[in-house]
Amino acid sequence: MAEENLPEPKAALPALQPGPPEQERPNRRIGQWFLLVVAVVALSAALVYVILQFLTPAEDPGAREVPRNERPGLDGVIATEMPPEQLIVGDCLRGFTGPLDLQTVVTCDSSHNAQLIGTFTLEHDSFPGADALLTESEDLCKSVAIDPSAGLDSTWTYHFSRPSQSTWSEGDRLVSCFLSLDSGTVRSSLLPEAEQS
């Protein structure tokens, strides 16, 4: 007996498509190897950079010696970005905002708003404590003789840097004393002429 209404048999798998020509396969492999080599080189460079960052000590901004212009121009600028530890007593400062900041040193007859009026080296055998050090630093700074003709009044404020407990353990014993204007500028030194460097 013949079966009449049976569907025609279908192939179980789709027909195979022809692959890329043989000459394209080597080109694809070369491209893949090239990308792999580039990735390995980039990863190696990044690894070397990270290792060098750990092995190379960070540059201390105060470690570089900032030169002083011995013949400043009309603007009076002697040095810019001067680390506080390189300041000299009598230095007049333009744009002063705090004793630990990098400073612009100018001639005292040019416009400025602060001056380094004195430095003191502390003689204690051990760290005296933050409060005691604050009081001592303030007393030392207020003991500096100011030129009576400088016109020091309430518009001036004392600022000072002093050792912290951590810098004390590293040998820091320096108190640096500054006077700054609350606003405005002056064109003269606060120190008697004999006191200036």
XYZ file of C-alpha atoms in Angstrom:
197
model
C 0.000 0.000 0.000
C 1.470 3.357 -0.985
C 1.415 6.262 1.421
C 0.088 9.260 -0.319
C 0.149 12.444 1.759
C 3.547 12.201 3.445
C 5.684 15.363 3.545
C 8.862 15.324 1.631
C 11.901 14.520 3.767
C 13.979 17.552 4.909
C 17.680 17.645 5.579
C 18.555 17.492 9.281
C 21.326 20.119 8.968
C 21.442 23.244 6.844
C 23.556 23.054 3.789
C 27.221 23.903 4.348
C 28.246 27.347 3.232
C 31.592 27.667 1.579
C 34.284 29.060 3.985
C 36.504 32.048 3.290
C 39.062 31.522 0.609
C 42.285 29.945 1.854
C 44.313 33.167 1.406
C 42.062 35.128 3.884
C 42.718 32.766 6.825
C 46.444 33.593 7.218
C 45.645 37.354 7.073
C 43.103 36.969 9.886
C 45.653 35.112 12.030
C 48.309 37.787 11.425
C 45.832 40.461 12.576
C 44.995 38.506 15.717
C 48.682 38.009 16.552
C 49.342 41.702 15.970
C 46.566 42.706 18.412
C 47.885 40.230 20.973
C 51.425 41.651 20.712
C 50.123 45.242 21.070
C 48.094 44.268 24.161
C 51.114 42.543 25.773
C 53.382 45.557 25.094
C 50.810 47.997 26.530
C 50.320 45.855 29.632
C 54.085 45.562 30.129
C 54.537 49.344 29.825
C 51.774 49.957 32.377
C 53.347 47.446 34.759
C 56.807 49.061 34.448
C 55.258 52.512 35.098
C 53.497 51.316 38.263
C 56.676 49.640 39.563
C 58.736 52.789 38.935
C 56.179 54.912 40.815
C 56.694 52.747 43.894
C 60.487 52.629 43.573
C 61.039 56.329 42.773
C 60.519 58.624 45.770
C 58.178 61.543 45.164
C 59.984 64.833 44.706
C 59.674 67.093 47.712
C 58.723 70.592 46.472
C 60.969 72.064 49.164
C 63.932 70.002 47.963
C 64.499 72.080 44.859
C 66.451 75.271 45.337
C 64.563 78.270 43.959
C 67.003 80.896 42.643
C 66.737 84.526 43.752
C 66.853 87.295 41.184
C 69.562 89.620 42.494
C 68.458 92.358 40.084
C 64.643 92.379 40.134
C 62.831 94.459 37.552
C 60.188 97.118 38.027
C 57.746 94.520 39.375
C 60.141 93.895 42.291
C 59.886 90.089 42.034
C 62.894 88.336 43.536
C 61.519 84.767 43.375
C 58.246 82.941 42.777
C 57.054 79.661 44.266
C 59.664 79.895 47.001
C 59.307 77.095 49.593
C 58.912 78.518 53.123
C 62.107 76.833 54.324
C 64.131 78.904 51.805
C 62.822 82.266 52.979
C 65.213 84.681 54.691
C 64.269 86.932 57.604
C 63.177 90.266 56.153
C 61.702 88.791 52.948
C 58.628 90.738 51.836
C 55.888 88.587 50.342
C 53.278 89.348 47.698
C 49.999 87.414 47.712
C 50.668 85.828 51.122
C 47.879 83.483 52.254
C 49.623 81.314 54.853
C 53.059 80.461 56.282
C 53.224 76.961 54.759
C 52.405 78.019 51.174
C 54.844 78.644 48.345
C 55.653 82.355 48.396
C 56.384 85.191 45.985
C 59.316 87.185 47.369
C 59.529 90.835 46.332
C 61.581 93.885 47.214
C 60.109 95.607 50.251
C 59.688 98.880 48.341
C 57.288 97.145 45.930
C 53.694 96.224 46.684
C 53.377 93.341 49.218
C 51.050 92.174 51.976
C 53.319 90.224 54.367
C 56.843 89.869 55.674
C 58.915 87.169 57.368
C 59.953 89.062 60.500
C 61.893 86.398 62.403
C 62.818 82.756 62.963
C 63.592 80.888 66.172
C 65.067 77.462 66.890
C 63.437 75.696 69.832
C 65.721 74.107 72.433
C 63.419 71.570 74.129
C 64.659 67.997 74.623
C 61.210 66.552 73.912
C 58.040 67.722 72.198
C 56.443 70.211 74.632
C 52.878 69.568 73.480
C 50.788 71.354 70.876
C 49.225 73.900 73.254
C 52.503 74.834 74.934
C 54.193 75.118 71.544
C 51.412 77.358 70.230
C 51.780 79.738 73.190
C 55.587 79.758 72.992
C 55.569 80.373 69.221
C 53.155 83.279 69.583
C 55.251 84.835 72.378
C 58.450 84.466 70.337
C 56.889 86.092 67.277
C 55.471 88.997 69.275
C 58.920 89.595 70.785
C 60.382 90.594 67.402
C 61.249 94.310 67.314
C 59.215 96.168 64.676
C 60.244 99.499 63.152
C 58.186 102.131 65.006
C 57.714 104.077 61.764
C 56.130 101.014 60.079
C 52.699 101.964 61.398
C 51.795 98.546 62.803
C 48.128 98.512 63.829
C 45.138 96.180 64.090
C 45.070 95.612 60.313
C 48.170 93.420 60.723
C 47.981 89.785 61.887
C 50.698 87.498 63.227
C 51.096 84.116 61.511
C 53.675 81.514 62.379
C 54.712 78.034 61.412
C 55.875 75.684 64.148
C 56.772 72.003 64.481
C 54.021 69.428 64.821
C 54.561 66.271 66.855
C 55.358 64.319 63.680
C 57.810 66.908 62.269
C 59.403 67.231 65.723
C 60.357 63.560 65.575
C 62.042 64.293 62.228
C 64.179 67.029 63.792
C 62.048 70.112 63.043
C 62.624 72.826 65.678
C 61.944 75.974 63.613
C 59.369 78.650 64.363
C 58.921 81.153 61.506
C 57.118 84.433 62.227
C 55.127 86.423 59.665
C 53.092 89.599 59.809
C 50.436 90.074 57.133
C 47.862 92.693 56.286
C 44.214 91.698 56.526
C 43.654 93.659 53.299
C 45.638 95.975 51.058
C 49.377 96.271 50.533
C 52.353 98.327 51.702
C 55.662 99.394 50.145
C 58.024 99.336 53.114
C 59.610 96.918 55.545
C 58.293 96.307 59.040
C 61.763 95.622 60.418
C 64.288 98.190 61.604
C 66.939 98.678 58.935
C 69.638 96.954 61.013
C 67.487 93.793 61.292
C 67.126 93.243 57.555
C 69.326 90.902 55.569
